[in-house]
Amino acid sequence: MGRLVMKFGGTSVANIDRIRNVARHVKREVDAGHDVAVVVSAMAGKTNELVDWCRDASPMHDAREYDAVVASGEQVTSGLLAIVLQGMGIQARSWQGWQIPIKTSDAHASARILEIDGSEIVHRFKDRKEVAVIAGFQGINPQTNRITTLGRGGSDTSAVAIAAALRADRCDIYTDVDGVYTTDPRVVPKARRLDKIAFEDMLELASLGAKVLQVRSVELGMVHNMPVFVRSSFDKPEDIDPHGTPPGTLICSEEEIMESHVVTGIAFTKDEAQISLRQIEDKPGVAAAIFGPLADANINVDMIVQNVSEDGKTTDLTFTVPAADYNRARETITAAKGKIGYIRLDSATDVSKVSVIGSGMRSHAGVAAKAFKALSERNINIRAITTSEIKFSVLIDAAYTELAVRTLHTLYGLDQT
Ligand code: ADP
Ligand code: ASP
Ligand code: MG
């Protein structure tokens, strides 16, 4: 007998039939003798609708009220799943973040989990064999007593944090694909499912665009050394042996991975925008004059490239910011134009960042160079590059995203054979 956290994403609870299907997955594990806590997302599309309603109500809405609104999607699915489970004769109770409580920071819309008191849930496991059905994505700030949410995709983080708090043996993330692939299988049909992936590689994949897991859920898994298993909710619940190993991907520590490849996977995102400042006078203090005001405005700068301008005397500086901050970044730079002293500002929002990830890169040289050659052979222009020990990213025209991802996927031998 063990203790399991089972998380189901939006598509897995998209309607009552799917919720019934989820309940059958839960029943299987309960029947196998496990203590079970289930974490649910809102029905597919619901959170988007709630976000749109807030924007419609007022573009400059209060972040605390935004959280009050968007947290409601998970409240509905947790109650519905508890009702269905009870109808199947399984003891079940729904829990909202504040009822547990899941204490978070007060950074509304992107709050961090600080502490979870799992004692009552564990007590009920022991006393009544009761399944806890927990609303994902939400918590409460203990100082203000207000509902908070954890950022889009945050139910993954709820699940891993709850698994750690309950000292679960494993956290299963049920979703609409049967594991983590070498790249998004919806974009590259030749993508290959990984049996295992190291926390570090998964962290990079997630933060560079693979939305299969929220970044913070991977961080928490790593910190608590909690095995996280990504699997499909669409496999027939009754066909699965609760003691066997179903198809899926285990996210675990590097030591547990026997087979190692130089490149693990490829991620991409269209969520960045490029700003280029042309003909800046080449003198000390210019970078501070540009990036200081952006930092003060809380705008994260990602890629930075500096090169000599066409005239050979001045400097051009290109950087990227999150697409959501693009307008603010432009305004911030324009306001600081006098101090920076550039001649022209060019910008582009139709760009995408393609990233190649692999902890094996630490011990291999020339991995990125191969990519630059392959992309140039396809006539894909690289606007900016960043590298780190275990990944590199290129910024390209958005129209070439799929071609670039497919090219690199083949180049590094990731295609399914
Ligand atoms: P959920 O609603 O269950 O949380 P998400 O839509 O957030 O599901 O995440 C699952 C999706 O992530 C998949 O449908 C897939 O398109 C996408 N995805 C992106 N990159 C990858 C990858 N490397 N492996 C698997 N899925 C990926
Ligand atoms: N429902 C939330 C969202 O769509 C949280 C989640 O699904 O993980 O972002
Ligand atoms: Mg998700």
Coordinates of N, CA and C in Angstrom, one line a residue, residues 151-371:
G151 N -0.3 31.1 -11.2 CA 0.2 31.3 -12.6 C -0.4 30.2 -13.5
R152 N -0.5 30.5 -14.8 CA -1.1 29.5 -15.7 C -0.4 28.2 -15.7
G153 N -1.2 27.2 -15.7 CA -0.6 25.8 -15.7 C -0.2 25.4 -14.2
G154 N -0.7 26.2 -13.3 CA -0.3 26.0 -11.9 C -0.8 24.8 -11.1
S155 N -1.7 24.1 -11.7 CA -2.2 22.9 -11.0 C -1.1 21.8 -10.9
D156 N -0.2 21.8 -11.9 CA 1.0 20.9 -11.8 C 1.7 21.2 -10.5
T157 N 1.9 22.4 -10.2 CA 2.7 22.8 -9.1 C 1.9 22.5 -7.8
S158 N 0.6 22.7 -7.8 CA -0.2 22.3 -6.6 C 0.0 20.8 -6.4
A159 N 0.0 20.0 -7.4 CA 0.1 18.6 -7.3 C 1.4 18.1 -6.7
V160 N 2.5 18.7 -7.2 CA 3.8 18.3 -6.7 C 4.0 18.8 -5.2
A161 N 3.5 20.0 -5.0 CA 3.7 20.5 -3.6 C 2.8 19.7 -2.6
I162 N 1.7 19.3 -3.0 CA 0.8 18.4 -2.1 C 1.5 17.1 -1.9
A163 N 2.0 16.5 -3.0 CA 2.7 15.2 -2.9 C 3.8 15.3 -1.9
A164 N 4.6 16.4 -1.9 CA 5.7 16.6 -1.0 C 5.1 16.7 0.5
A165 N 4.1 17.5 0.6 CA 3.5 17.7 1.9 C 2.9 16.5 2.5
L166 N 2.3 15.6 1.7 CA 1.7 14.4 2.2 C 2.7 13.2 2.2
R167 N 3.9 13.5 1.8 CA 5.0 12.5 1.7 C 4.5 11.3 0.9
A168 N 3.9 11.7 -0.3 CA 3.4 10.6 -1.2 C 4.6 9.9 -1.8
D169 N 4.3 8.7 -2.3 CA 5.4 7.9 -3.0 C 5.6 8.4 -4.4
R170 N 4.6 9.0 -5.0 CA 4.7 9.4 -6.4 C 3.7 10.4 -6.7
C171 N 4.0 11.3 -7.6 CA 3.0 12.3 -8.1 C 2.7 12.0 -9.6
D172 N 1.5 11.5 -9.9 CA 1.2 11.2 -11.3 C 0.5 12.4 -11.9
I173 N 1.0 12.8 -13.1 CA 0.4 13.9 -13.8 C -0.3 13.3 -15.0
Y174 N -1.6 13.2 -15.0 CA -2.4 12.7 -16.1 C -2.8 13.8 -17.0
T175 N -2.4 13.7 -18.3 CA -2.7 14.7 -19.3 C -3.2 14.2 -20.6
D176 N -3.2 15.0 -21.6 CA -3.7 14.6 -22.9 C -2.7 14.0 -23.9
V177 N -1.4 13.8 -23.4 CA -0.4 13.1 -24.1 C 0.2 12.0 -23.1
D178 N 0.8 10.9 -23.7 CA 1.1 9.9 -22.7 C 2.6 10.0 -22.3
G179 N 3.0 11.2 -22.1 CA 4.4 11.4 -21.5 C 5.1 12.6 -22.0
V180 N 6.3 12.8 -21.6 CA 7.1 13.9 -22.1 C 7.9 13.4 -23.4
Y181 N 7.8 14.2 -24.4 CA 8.4 13.8 -25.7 C 9.6 14.7 -26.0
T182 N 10.4 14.2 -27.0 CA 11.6 15.0 -27.3 C 11.3 16.4 -27.8
T183 N 10.1 16.6 -28.3 CA 9.6 17.9 -28.5 C 8.0 17.8 -28.6
D184 N 7.3 18.9 -28.7 CA 5.9 18.8 -28.7 C 5.4 17.9 -29.8
P185 N 4.8 16.7 -29.4 CA 4.3 15.8 -30.4 C 3.2 16.3 -31.3
R186 N 2.6 17.4 -30.9 CA 1.5 17.9 -31.8 C 2.1 18.7 -33.0
V187 N 3.4 19.1 -32.8 CA 4.1 19.8 -33.8 C 5.0 18.9 -34.7
V188 N 5.7 18.0 -34.0 CA 6.5 17.1 -34.7 C 6.0 15.7 -34.5
P189 N 5.3 15.1 -35.4 CA 4.8 13.8 -35.3 C 5.9 12.7 -35.0
K190 N 7.1 13.0 -35.4 CA 8.2 12.1 -35.2 C 8.8 12.1 -33.8
A191 N 8.3 13.0 -33.0 CA 8.8 13.1 -31.6 C 8.7 11.8 -30.9
R192 N 9.7 11.6 -30.0 CA 9.8 10.3 -29.4 C 9.5 10.5 -27.9
R193 N 8.7 9.5 -27.3 CA 8.5 9.6 -25.9 C 9.7 9.2 -25.1
L194 N 10.0 10.0 -24.0 CA 11.1 9.6 -23.2 C 10.6 8.8 -22.0
D195 N 11.3 7.7 -21.7 CA 10.9 6.8 -20.6 C 11.2 7.6 -19.3
K196 N 12.4 8.2 -19.3 CA 12.8 9.0 -18.1 C 13.5 10.3 -18.6
I197 N 13.4 11.3 -17.7 CA 14.1 12.5 -18.0 C 14.5 13.1 -16.7
A198 N 15.7 13.7 -16.7 CA 16.3 14.2 -15.4 C 15.6 15.5 -15.1
F199 N 15.4 15.8 -13.8 CA 14.7 17.1 -13.4 C 15.4 18.3 -14.1
E200 N 16.7 18.3 -14.2 CA 17.4 19.5 -14.7 C 17.0 19.7 -16.2
D201 N 16.9 18.6 -17.0 CA 16.6 18.7 -18.4 C 15.1 19.1 -18.5
M202 N 14.3 18.6 -17.6 CA 12.8 18.9 -17.7 C 12.6 20.4 -17.3
L203 N 13.4 20.8 -16.4 CA 13.3 22.2 -15.9 C 13.6 23.2 -17.1
E204 N 14.6 22.8 -17.9 CA 15.0 23.7 -19.1 C 13.9 23.5 -20.1
L205 N 13.4 22.3 -20.4 CA 12.4 22.1 -21.4 C 11.1 23.0 -21.0
A206 N 10.7 22.9 -19.7 CA 9.5 23.6 -19.3 C 9.7 25.1 -19.4
S207 N 10.9 25.6 -18.9 CA 11.1 27.0 -18.9 C 11.3 27.6 -20.3
L208 N 11.7 26.7 -21.2 CA 11.9 27.2 -22.6 C 10.7 27.0 -23.5
G209 N 9.6 26.6 -22.9 CA 8.3 26.6 -23.7 C 7.5 25.3 -23.7
A210 N 8.1 24.2 -23.3 CA 7.2 22.9 -23.3 C 6.2 23.0 -22.2
K211 N 4.9 23.2 -22.5 CA 4.0 23.5 -21.4 C 3.5 22.3 -20.7
V212 N 4.0 21.1 -21.1 CA 3.5 19.9 -20.5 C 3.6 19.9 -18.9
L213 N 4.5 20.6 -18.4 CA 4.6 20.8 -16.9 C 4.9 22.3 -16.6
Q214 N 4.3 22.8 -15.6 CA 4.7 24.2 -15.2 C 6.1 24.2 -14.5
V215 N 6.9 25.2 -14.8 CA 8.3 25.2 -14.4 C 8.4 24.9 -12.9
R216 N 7.6 25.6 -12.1 CA 7.7 25.5 -10.6 C 7.4 24.1 -10.1
S217 N 6.6 23.4 -10.9 CA 6.3 22.0 -10.4 C 7.6 21.1 -10.5
V218 N 8.4 21.4 -11.6 CA 9.6 20.7 -11.8 C 10.6 21.1 -10.7
E219 N 10.7 22.4 -10.4 CA 11.6 22.8 -9.3 C 11.3 22.1 -8.0
L220 N 10.0 22.1 -7.7 CA 9.6 21.5 -6.4 C 9.9 20.0 -6.4
G221 N 9.7 19.3 -7.6 CA 10.0 17.9 -7.7 C 11.5 17.7 -7.4
M222 N 12.3 18.6 -7.9 CA 13.7 18.4 -7.8 C 14.1 18.7 -6.3
V223 N 13.6 19.7 -5.7 CA 13.9 20.1 -4.3 C 13.5 18.9 -3.4
H224 N 12.4 18.4 -3.6 CA 11.9 17.3 -2.7 C 12.2 15.9 -3.1
N225 N 12.9 15.8 -4.2 CA 13.2 14.5 -4.9 C 11.9 13.7 -5.0
M226 N 10.9 14.3 -5.4 CA 9.6 13.6 -5.6 C 9.5 13.0 -7.0
P227 N 9.4 11.7 -7.2 CA 9.2 11.2 -8.5 C 7.9 11.7 -9.1
V228 N 8.0 12.3 -10.3 CA 6.8 12.8 -11.0 C 6.7 12.0 -12.3
F229 N 5.5 11.4 -12.5 CA 5.2 10.5 -13.6 C 4.2 11.1 -14.5
V230 N 4.5 11.5 -15.8 CA 3.6 12.1 -16.7 C 3.0 11.0 -17.6
R231 N 1.6 10.9 -17.6 CA 1.0 9.8 -18.3 C -0.4 10.3 -18.8
S232 N -1.0 9.4 -19.6 CA -2.3 9.8 -20.3 C -3.5 9.5 -19.5
S233 N -4.5 10.4 -19.5 CA -5.7 10.1 -18.8 C -6.7 9.4 -19.8
F234 N -6.3 9.3 -21.1 CA -7.2 8.7 -22.0 C -7.1 7.2 -22.2
D235 N -6.0 6.6 -21.5 CA -6.0 5.1 -21.5 C -7.1 4.6 -20.7
K236 N -7.7 3.5 -21.1 CA -8.9 3.0 -20.5 C -8.5 2.6 -19.0
P237 N -9.2 3.2 -18.0 CA -8.8 3.0 -16.6 C -8.7 1.6 -16.2
E238 N -9.7 0.7 -16.7 CA -9.7 -0.6 -16.2 C -8.6 -1.5 -16.8
D239 N -8.0 -1.0 -18.0 CA -7.0 -1.9 -18.6 C -5.6 -1.7 -18.0
I240 N -5.5 -0.8 -17.0 CA -4.2 -0.5 -16.5 C -4.0 -1.3 -15.2
D241 N -2.9 -2.0 -15.1 CA -2.5 -2.7 -13.9 C -1.9 -1.7 -12.9
P242 N -2.6 -1.5 -11.7 CA -2.1 -0.5 -10.8 C -0.7 -0.8 -10.2
H243 N -0.3 -2.1 -10.4 CA 1.1 -2.4 -9.9 C 2.1 -2.5 -11.0
G244 N 1.6 -2.3 -12.3 CA 2.5 -2.4 -13.4 C 3.1 -1.1 -13.8
T245 N 3.8 -1.0 -14.9 CA 4.4 0.3 -15.4 C 3.7 0.7 -16.6
P246 N 2.8 1.7 -16.6 CA 2.1 2.1 -17.8 C 3.0 3.0 -18.6
P247 N 2.6 3.2 -19.9 CA 3.3 4.1 -20.7 C 3.4 5.5 -20.1
G248 N 4.5 6.2 -20.1 CA 4.6 7.5 -19.5 C 6.1 7.9 -19.3
T249 N 6.3 9.0 -18.7 CA 7.7 9.5 -18.5 C 7.9 9.8 -17.1
L250 N 9.0 9.2 -16.5 CA 9.3 9.5 -15.1 C 10.3 10.6 -15.1
I251 N 10.0 11.6 -14.3 CA 11.0 12.7 -14.1 C 11.7 12.4 -12.8
C252 N 13.0 12.3 -12.9 CA 13.7 11.8 -11.7 C 15.1 12.4 -11.7
S253 N 15.9 12.0 -10.7 CA 17.3 12.5 -10.6 C 18.2 11.9 -11.7
E254 N 19.2 12.7 -12.0 CA 20.1 12.3 -13.1 C 20.7 10.9 -12.9
E255 N 21.0 10.6 -11.7 CA 21.6 9.3 -11.4 C 20.8 8.1 -11.8
E256 N 19.5 8.3 -11.8 CA 18.6 7.2 -12.1 C 18.5 6.9 -13.6
I257 N 19.2 7.8 -14.4 CA 19.1 7.6 -15.9 C 20.3 6.9 -16.4
M258 N 20.1 5.7 -17.0 CA 21.3 5.0 -17.4 C 21.7 5.5 -18.8
E259 N 20.8 5.6 -19.7 CA 21.1 6.0 -21.1 C 21.2 7.5 -21.1
S260 N 22.3 8.0 -21.7 CA 22.4 9.4 -21.8 C 22.7 9.9 -23.2
H261 N 21.9 10.9 -23.6 CA 22.1 11.5 -25.0 C 22.7 12.9 -24.8
V262 N 23.3 13.3 -25.8 CA 23.8 14.7 -25.8 C 22.7 15.7 -25.7
V263 N 21.7 15.5 -26.6 CA 20.5 16.3 -26.7 C 19.3 15.5 -26.2
T264 N 18.6 16.1 -25.3 CA 17.4 15.4 -24.7 C 16.2 15.8 -25.5
G265 N 16.0 17.1 -25.8 CA 14.8 17.6 -26.4 C 14.9 19.0 -26.9
I266 N 13.8 19.4 -27.6 CA 13.8 20.7 -28.2 C 12.5 21.4 -27.8
A267 N 12.6 22.7 -27.3 CA 11.4 23.4 -26.9 C 11.4 24.7 -27.8
F268 N 10.2 25.3 -27.8 CA 10.1 26.6 -28.6 C 9.0 27.4 -28.0
T269 N 9.1 28.7 -28.2 CA 8.1 29.6 -27.7 C 8.0 30.8 -28.6
K270 N 6.7 31.3 -28.7 CA 6.5 32.5 -29.5 C 6.2 33.7 -28.6
D271 N 6.5 33.5 -27.3 CA 6.1 34.5 -26.3 C 7.2 35.5 -26.1
E272 N 8.1 35.7 -27.0 CA 9.1 36.8 -26.8 C 9.0 37.8 -27.9
A273 N 9.5 39.0 -27.6 CA 9.5 40.0 -28.6 C 11.0 40.6 -28.7
Q274 N 11.3 41.1 -29.8 CA 12.7 41.6 -30.0 C 12.7 43.1 -30.1
I275 N 13.7 43.7 -29.4 CA 13.9 45.2 -29.6 C 15.4 45.4 -30.0
S276 N 15.6 46.2 -31.0 CA 17.0 46.5 -31.4 C 17.2 48.0 -31.4
L277 N 18.3 48.4 -30.7 CA 18.6 49.8 -30.7 C 19.8 50.0 -31.6
R278 N 19.6 50.9 -32.6 CA 20.7 51.1 -33.6 C 21.5 52.3 -33.3
Q279 N 22.8 52.2 -33.7 CA 23.8 53.3 -33.6 C 23.8 54.0 -32.2
I280 N 24.1 53.1 -31.3 CA 24.4 53.7 -29.9 C 25.8 54.0 -29.8
E281 N 26.1 55.1 -29.2 CA 27.5 55.5 -29.0 C 28.2 54.5 -28.1
D282 N 29.4 54.0 -28.6 CA 30.1 52.9 -27.9 C 30.9 53.5 -26.7
K283 N 30.2 53.6 -25.5 CA 30.9 54.1 -24.4 C 30.5 53.4 -23.1
P284 N 31.3 53.5 -22.0 CA 30.9 52.8 -20.8 C 29.5 53.3 -20.3
G285 N 28.8 52.5 -19.7 CA 27.5 52.9 -19.0 C 26.3 52.8 -19.9
V286 N 26.5 52.4 -21.2 CA 25.3 52.3 -22.0 C 24.4 51.2 -21.7
A287 N 25.0 50.0 -21.4 CA 24.2 48.8 -21.0 C 23.4 49.1 -19.8
A288 N 24.0 49.8 -18.8 CA 23.3 50.2 -17.6 C 22.1 51.1 -17.9
A289 N 22.4 52.0 -18.8 CA 21.3 53.0 -19.2 C 20.1 52.3 -19.8
I290 N 20.3 51.2 -20.5 CA 19.3 50.5 -21.2 C 18.6 49.5 -20.2
F291 N 19.4 48.7 -19.5 CA 18.8 47.6 -18.7 C 18.4 48.0 -17.3
G292 N 18.9 49.1 -16.9 CA 18.5 49.6 -15.5 C 17.0 50.0 -15.5
P293 N 16.6 50.9 -16.4 CA 15.2 51.2 -16.4 C 14.2 50.0 -16.7
L294 N 14.7 49.0 -17.5 CA 13.9 47.9 -17.7 C 13.7 47.0 -16.5
A295 N 14.8 46.9 -15.7 CA 14.8 46.2 -14.4 C 13.9 46.9 -13.5
D296 N 14.0 48.3 -13.4 CA 13.1 49.0 -12.5 C 11.7 48.8 -12.9
A297 N 11.4 48.6 -14.2 CA 10.0 48.4 -14.6 C 9.6 47.0 -14.4
N298 N 10.4 46.1 -13.8 CA 10.2 44.7 -13.6 C 10.0 43.9 -14.9
I299 N 10.8 44.3 -15.9 CA 10.7 43.6 -17.2 C 11.9 42.7 -17.3
N300 N 11.7 41.4 -17.5 CA 12.8 40.5 -17.6 C 13.4 40.5 -19.0
V301 N 14.7 40.7 -19.1 CA 15.3 40.7 -20.4 C 15.9 39.3 -20.6
D302 N 15.7 38.7 -21.7 CA 16.2 37.3 -21.9 C 17.5 37.3 -22.7
M303 N 17.4 37.4 -24.1 CA 18.6 37.3 -24.9 C 19.2 38.7 -25.1
I304 N 20.5 38.8 -25.2 CA 21.1 40.1 -25.5 C 22.2 39.9 -26.5
V305 N 22.3 40.7 -27.5 CA 23.3 40.6 -28.5 C 23.8 42.0 -28.8
Q306 N 25.1 42.2 -28.8 CA 25.7 43.5 -29.2 C 26.6 43.3 -30.3
N307 N 26.4 44.2 -31.3 CA 27.4 44.1 -32.5 C 27.6 45.5 -33.0
V308 N 28.6 45.6 -33.9 CA 29.0 46.9 -34.5 C 28.0 47.3 -35.5
S309 N 27.6 48.6 -35.5 CA 26.6 49.1 -36.5 C 27.2 49.1 -37.9
E310 N 26.3 49.4 -38.8 CA 26.7 49.4 -40.2 C 27.8 50.5 -40.5
D311 N 27.7 51.6 -39.7 CA 28.7 52.6 -40.0 C 30.1 52.3 -39.4
G312 N 30.2 51.2 -38.7 CA 31.5 50.7 -38.2 C 32.0 51.5 -37.0
K313 N 31.3 52.5 -36.6 CA 31.7 53.3 -35.4 C 30.9 53.1 -34.2
T314 N 29.6 53.0 -34.4 CA 28.7 52.9 -33.3 C 28.3 51.4 -33.1
T315 N 27.4 51.2 -32.0 CA 27.0 49.8 -31.7 C 25.5 49.6 -31.9
D316 N 25.2 48.4 -32.2 CA 23.7 48.0 -32.2 C 23.5 47.0 -31.1
L317 N 22.4 47.2 -30.4 CA 22.1 46.3 -29.3 C 20.7 45.7 -29.4
T318 N 20.7 44.3 -29.5 CA 19.4 43.7 -29.6 C 19.1 42.9 -28.3
F319 N 17.8 42.9 -27.9 CA 17.5 42.1 -26.7 C 16.0 41.6 -26.9
T320 N 15.7 40.6 -26.1 CA 14.3 40.2 -26.1 C 13.6 40.3 -24.7
V321 N 12.3 40.5 -24.8 CA 11.5 40.6 -23.5 C 10.3 39.8 -23.7
P322 N 9.6 39.4 -22.6 CA 8.3 38.6 -22.8 C 7.3 39.4 -23.7
A323 N 6.6 38.8 -24.6 CA 5.7 39.5 -25.5 C 4.7 40.3 -24.7
A324 N 4.3 39.8 -23.5 CA 3.3 40.5 -22.7 C 3.9 41.9 -22.2
D325 N 5.2 42.0 -22.2 CA 5.8 43.3 -21.7 C 6.3 44.1 -22.8
Y326 N 6.1 43.7 -24.0 CA 6.7 44.4 -25.2 C 6.3 45.9 -25.2
N327 N 5.1 46.2 -25.1 CA 4.7 47.7 -25.2 C 5.3 48.5 -24.1
R328 N 5.3 47.9 -22.9 CA 5.9 48.6 -21.7 C 7.4 48.8 -21.9
A329 N 8.0 47.8 -22.5 CA 9.5 47.8 -22.7 C 9.8 48.9 -23.7
R330 N 9.0 49.0 -24.8 CA 9.3 50.1 -25.8 C 9.1 51.4 -25.2
E331 N 8.0 51.6 -24.4 CA 7.8 52.9 -23.7 C 9.0 53.2 -22.8
T332 N 9.4 52.2 -22.0 CA 10.5 52.5 -21.1 C 11.8 52.9 -21.8
I333 N 12.1 52.2 -22.9 CA 13.3 52.6 -23.6 C 13.2 54.0 -24.3
T334 N 12.0 54.2 -24.9 CA 11.8 55.5 -25.5 C 11.9 56.6 -24.5
A335 N 11.4 56.4 -23.3 CA 11.5 57.4 -22.3 C 13.0 57.7 -21.9
A336 N 13.8 56.7 -22.0 CA 15.2 56.8 -21.6 C 16.1 57.1 -22.8
K337 N 15.5 57.5 -23.9 CA 16.3 57.7 -25.2 C 17.4 58.7 -25.0
G338 N 17.1 59.8 -24.3 CA 18.2 60.8 -24.1 C 19.4 60.3 -23.4
K339 N 19.2 59.5 -22.4 CA 20.3 58.9 -21.6 C 21.1 57.9 -22.4
I340 N 20.3 57.0 -23.2 CA 21.0 55.9 -23.9 C 21.7 56.5 -25.1
G341 N 21.0 57.3 -25.9 CA 21.6 58.0 -27.0 C 21.7 57.0 -28.2
Y342 N 20.5 56.4 -28.6 CA 20.5 55.6 -29.9 C 19.9 56.5 -31.0
I343 N 20.1 56.0 -32.2 CA 19.5 56.8 -33.3 C 18.1 56.2 -33.7
R344 N 18.0 54.8 -33.7 CA 16.8 54.2 -34.2 C 16.4 53.0 -33.3
L345 N 15.1 52.8 -33.2 CA 14.6 51.6 -32.4 C 13.8 50.7 -33.4
D346 N 14.3 49.5 -33.7 CA 13.6 48.5 -34.5 C 13.0 47.5 -33.5
S347 N 11.9 46.9 -33.9 CA 11.3 45.9 -33.1 C 10.6 44.8 -33.9
A348 N 10.4 43.7 -33.3 CA 9.6 42.6 -34.0 C 8.9 41.7 -33.0
T349 N 7.7 41.4 -33.2 CA 6.9 40.5 -32.3 C 6.7 39.2 -33.0
D350 N 6.9 39.1 -34.3 CA 6.7 37.8 -35.0 C 8.0 37.0 -35.0
V351 N 8.5 36.8 -33.8 CA 9.7 36.0 -33.6 C 9.5 34.8 -32.7
S352 N 10.3 33.8 -32.8 CA 10.2 32.7 -31.9 C 11.6 32.2 -31.4
K353 N 11.6 31.7 -30.3 CA 12.8 31.2 -29.7 C 12.8 29.7 -29.7
V354 N 13.8 29.1 -30.4 CA 13.9 27.6 -30.4 C 15.1 27.2 -29.6
S355 N 14.9 26.3 -28.7 CA 16.0 25.9 -27.7 C 16.3 24.4 -27.8
V356 N 17.5 24.1 -27.7 CA 18.0 22.7 -27.7 C 18.6 22.4 -26.3
I357 N 18.1 21.3 -25.7 CA 18.4 21.1 -24.3 C 19.0 19.7 -24.1
G358 N 20.0 19.6 -23.3 CA 20.6 18.3 -23.0 C 21.7 18.5 -22.0
S359 N 21.6 17.8 -20.8 CA 22.7 17.9 -19.9 C 24.0 17.2 -20.4
G360 N 23.9 16.4 -21.5 CA 25.0 15.8 -22.1 C 25.9 16.9 -22.8
M361 N 25.4 18.1 -23.0 CA 26.1 19.1 -23.7 C 27.3 19.6 -22.8
R362 N 27.2 19.3 -21.5 CA 28.3 19.7 -20.6 C 29.6 19.2 -21.1
S363 N 29.6 17.9 -21.6 CA 30.8 17.2 -21.9 C 31.0 17.1 -23.4
H364 N 30.3 17.8 -24.2 CA 30.5 17.7 -25.7 C 30.6 19.1 -26.3
A365 N 31.6 19.3 -27.1 CA 31.8 20.6 -27.8 C 31.1 20.5 -29.1
G366 N 30.9 21.7 -29.7 CA 30.4 21.8 -31.1 C 28.9 21.5 -31.3
V367 N 28.2 21.3 -30.2 CA 26.8 20.9 -30.4 C 26.0 22.0 -31.1
A368 N 26.2 23.2 -30.6 CA 25.5 24.4 -31.1 C 25.9 24.7 -32.6
A369 N 27.2 24.6 -32.8 CA 27.8 24.9 -34.1 C 27.1 24.1 -35.2
K370 N 26.8 22.9 -34.9 CA 26.1 22.0 -35.9 C 24.7 22.6 -36.3
A371 N 24.1 23.1 -35.2 CA 22.7 23.6 -35.4 C 22.8 24.9 -36.3

